Amino acid sequence: MRTKFNGILTLFLALIVQISFAQEKTISGTVSDESGPLPGVTILKKGTTQGTETDFDGNYSIQAKTGDVLIFSFVGMKTVERIIGSSNQINVVLEGDNLLEEVVVIAYGQQDRKKLVQSVSTIDNENIRDIPAVSPQELLQGQASGVQVVSSSGILGSAPVIKIRGVASISSGGRPLIVIDGVPMNDAVVTGGQGGQGLNPLADINPNDIESFSVLKDAAATAVYGSRGSNGVVLITTKQGKKNQDTKIDVDMSTSWSESTDTFDMMNADEFRSYLAEVGFGGGDPNNLPQGSFDWVPAVVRTGMSRKVNINVTGGSEKTTFYLGGSYSDQEGFIIGNKLERLSARLNLTHQAKDWLRVGMNLSVSENKNDRVGSENSTFAPLTSAVLQAPWVEPYDADGNFVNTGFIANVLAIESLDTNVANTFRTTGNLFGEIKLSESLNFRTDFGIDRVTLDAFQRSVEINSPDGYAQNTVNQQNKFVFTNTLNYATTIGDVHDINAVAGMSYEQVDRRNIIVDATGFLSDDQINTVSASTPGTTNNTATGSRLAGYFARANYSYDNKYVIEGSIRRDGSSKFGANNKYGTFWSVGGAWLISQENFLNDSSWLSNLKLRANYGESGNDRIGNFASLENFQGGIISNYNGASGIRQLSAPNPNLKWEKSESYDIGFEAGFLENRIRLNVDYYNKKTTDLILNVPIPQSNGGINSIIDNVGSMENKGWDIDLSADIIRGEDFSWTSSLNVGINENKVLSLPGANLDAQGRRFVAGSTVQRAIEGHSVNSFYLIRYKGVNPETGDAEWLDIDGNPTTNPTSADRVIAGDANPDFVGGFRNTLKYKDFDLNFFFNFSVGNDLYVSGLRFTDNPASTFNNRTALLDVWRNPGDNAYVPSFSSPTFGTFSQRSTLQLRDGSYARLKNITLGYNVPKAVAERLGFLKGVRLYATANNIWTIKADDMDGIDPEVTDALANGRQGETFFTPPQSKTYLVGVRLTF
């Protein structure tokens, strides 16, 4: 009886469970993204046609039963599935989609990635929103294959070196074109008194305003920019509001601490006196050398403290969207005297005025106040002087007053008493209107501006400059851009997709520079303007350029499988010769979406496969505005016998034209296992012809012995590889990893008319130690090879031209000894999320490049009275010693520090560029306060760990002291990058 009863009970309970699982219930919740609630999200029950959409506030409700699967989908977002359990509420946060359906910003428009035949790297907001950055290049560094970003100095506001697929020119500009919201930016480097480094033209852009980057790398992507595309193009899109979005306010506050990543280990006063005495100075007695002691390097570096506040407001209605952002930062560098204060504001606004008319604006204003210091090749630069200053020299007298320390300046006095400030005010933006002429055809007119004013003032009191010194520099750069485009997009018969754009653009740039300097002040109190002095000198220059372009691009795809595209641009520029004002640039390309073919429809492992190829031409116009003209100069230097006059500076060349780059690109994109693994690979070959160089000519009566002309060619070829994977896709835990590598080989093909070296090869010198040589890299180091100290004789030895040891090398023994260009560069990023925690860490690396450390000729010169590194204490004294420095009695002791590979180092490195730990306070907890919608706490560290060669102690591998193409990978006491620790909070209202 009991057995029968138990069986009935079991069947009854099973029936209850079955009924409970089969019974539908109401499931509700909200759907949002990182910006807030998402209206219009589709929610479907998997395997059925039953579904609903979220309302204006992102809310939804649907009837379903336990065990059902809900599918949440929205255009541009990753599709999410949720299994219904015991809870009746399911809230979902959607993330941006990285599949082929994403829309990519390209030149003068957008394109579905699946129809893209161009090589374009995109860096979306998900990859940059949690990186606290001072300048936009920090967000770009290491994030895109084939893109190398080197911060030229650790000084705040210094300009970066940005190269896309190698160096495409020798003497013309090598930077990519920077375009913000469709407006090409002014990027001329303005020095204004900061040693060898210029101001950073990107420093006026608030990184928090940036939504995404698109890096255009091949000719198919850049040819539509014509004469300015051969160095690549970086498109920056700023943040916008969204339609039907509740107003959201974000307040982001952070505090950071910075210090130097590395500095030389220099001798102290006792070590230096003993060392020099052993050399023979002071009669061999340390007591006969100057006494006193001061540790200069620690005195000029510090822990810099910075603060930053960002506030932005976004929202939108049915017809209007807006983004309003404001930022204030007060940065203190790790070198004394270096500060940067920035205030910026941005307003992006769009309005649907009529069904057929959309208008809008993007406007940004910023002001930078930069307290500057010398950065490298100057005895007034804090770090340079601190390293070279003899450690017995003290900065103060017995009464605590500053003293003049002579040739090596008292940099403590300079930074305490002198003034060196550079203030910039910049206004950028555009106004636009879009008219819908038909369902397929839109017209857009756009007026953009970029206005930059630099006001730099230097003041040096008498203790640092006899009679005092003052200089005022005012530099203005004004650009306006007027662009009109017609955009056509249609689908015919569900299989023929056509997208086309045609337009014209006119750009006008005017620059004016005034420099006034003076000396002969009666007292230090007067040195606040240049007018309170004896008559000084004034230098005034004005220049400008004009550019008119006509362009078109058309993209056709058939059945979402086969794509062809072509573009053409005709440019006219005032920069070039009268006979070559206009140039034509074009590209053609195609793609095959193999994964769309029927024979791959049922593939369980292949999610996406596309082949693409293109070929095209683009140009480089980065030369002076009057390079083709006969130029003259007036002023004191041109006066003759007391009478005013002018002198000829250059010969005219009416045939001068653009440098031209022809390139082809072949690549594929693949996705595996529902796109958990994504791989993009490109091979490219770019040949640059008509290089603009100074060509020798018979000397004229005016003393002109060269002319600027189009001669020579070079080649860049290599691979771009991007690999990313969603290693773990869990509801509570996820892990995404990405790796990008850019492999580049540069070679100079021809240099007609150039000088010949000892081997009969033509070359152009980029610096004392670097040359562009036919058949080799444009950045080849040309040096005597250093062999080392002979353990038996104690003599320093080098190699002669034939590779034989010698103790007396000459300049004829120089050979190609290295290359400043890396074999490959890249980045490695990981993002891990566990519930409300996230961890991001990012490495960037450069491998195979050499670095010439010119400062070692001074710090490692045992025969000088400049202070030396402690490495020089390793001196040869007995046979068998493996020493760094030759014997004090060796005839090579005085020539040890001559230019050679002794100063050449392996510049390869891998650096933990950024690591960020964040915690998002649960929404329910934040909302208990009544006005908060979200709270994020985060901590970040930058540049905290670097892997580099053993002989790179004290040397930062991520520096270069020049922006010129022909002189890369050299440093002369260039301040290193800063090691930074930051904590912050982001509040959402």
PDB file of C-alpha atoms in Angstrom, residues 146 165 664-666 681-686 715-721 741-746 823:
ATOM      1  CA  GLY A 146      50.855  49.352 -38.545  1.00  0.00           C
ATOM      2  CA  ARG A 165      53.048  51.953 -42.242  1.00  0.00           C
ATOM      3  CA  TYR A 664      48.567  48.004 -53.266  1.00  0.00           C
ATOM      4  CA  ASP A 665      46.999  46.124 -50.386  1.00  0.00           C
ATOM      5  CA  ILE A 666      45.852  42.508 -50.185  1.00  0.00           C
ATOM      6  CA  VAL A 681      45.725  40.233 -42.087  1.00  0.00           C
ATOM      7  CA  ASP A 682      46.992  42.730 -44.684  1.00  0.00           C
ATOM      8  CA  TYR A 683      50.024  42.745 -46.932  1.00  0.00           C
ATOM      9  CA  TYR A 684      50.942  46.103 -48.432  1.00  0.00           C
ATOM     10  CA  ASN A 685      53.544  47.577 -50.737  1.00  0.00           C
ATOM     11  CA  LYS A 686      53.864  51.355 -51.044  1.00  0.00           C
ATOM     12  CA  GLU A 715      59.523  51.743 -50.713  1.00  0.00           C
ATOM     13  CA  ASN A 716      57.619  50.539 -47.664  1.00  0.00           C
ATOM     14  CA  LYS A 717      56.229  47.041 -47.531  1.00  0.00           C
ATOM     15  CA  GLY A 718      54.996  44.826 -44.753  1.00  0.00           C
ATOM     16  CA  TRP A 719      52.177  43.118 -42.890  1.00  0.00           C
ATOM     17  CA  ASP A 720      49.430  44.318 -40.563  1.00  0.00           C
ATOM     18  CA  ILE A 721      47.993  41.613 -38.309  1.00  0.00           C
ATOM     19  CA  VAL A 741      51.386  43.620 -34.978  1.00  0.00           C
ATOM     20  CA  GLY A 742      52.689  45.894 -37.719  1.00  0.00           C
ATOM     21  CA  ILE A 743      55.692  44.610 -39.694  1.00  0.00           C
ATOM     22  CA  ASN A 744      57.426  47.150 -41.933  1.00  0.00           C
ATOM     23  CA  GLU A 745      60.489  47.157 -44.166  1.00  0.00           C
ATOM     24  CA  ASN A 746      61.699  50.491 -45.517  1.00  0.00           C
ATOM     25  CA  ASP A 823      61.107  45.502 -37.529  1.00  0.00           C
TER      26      ASP A 823
END
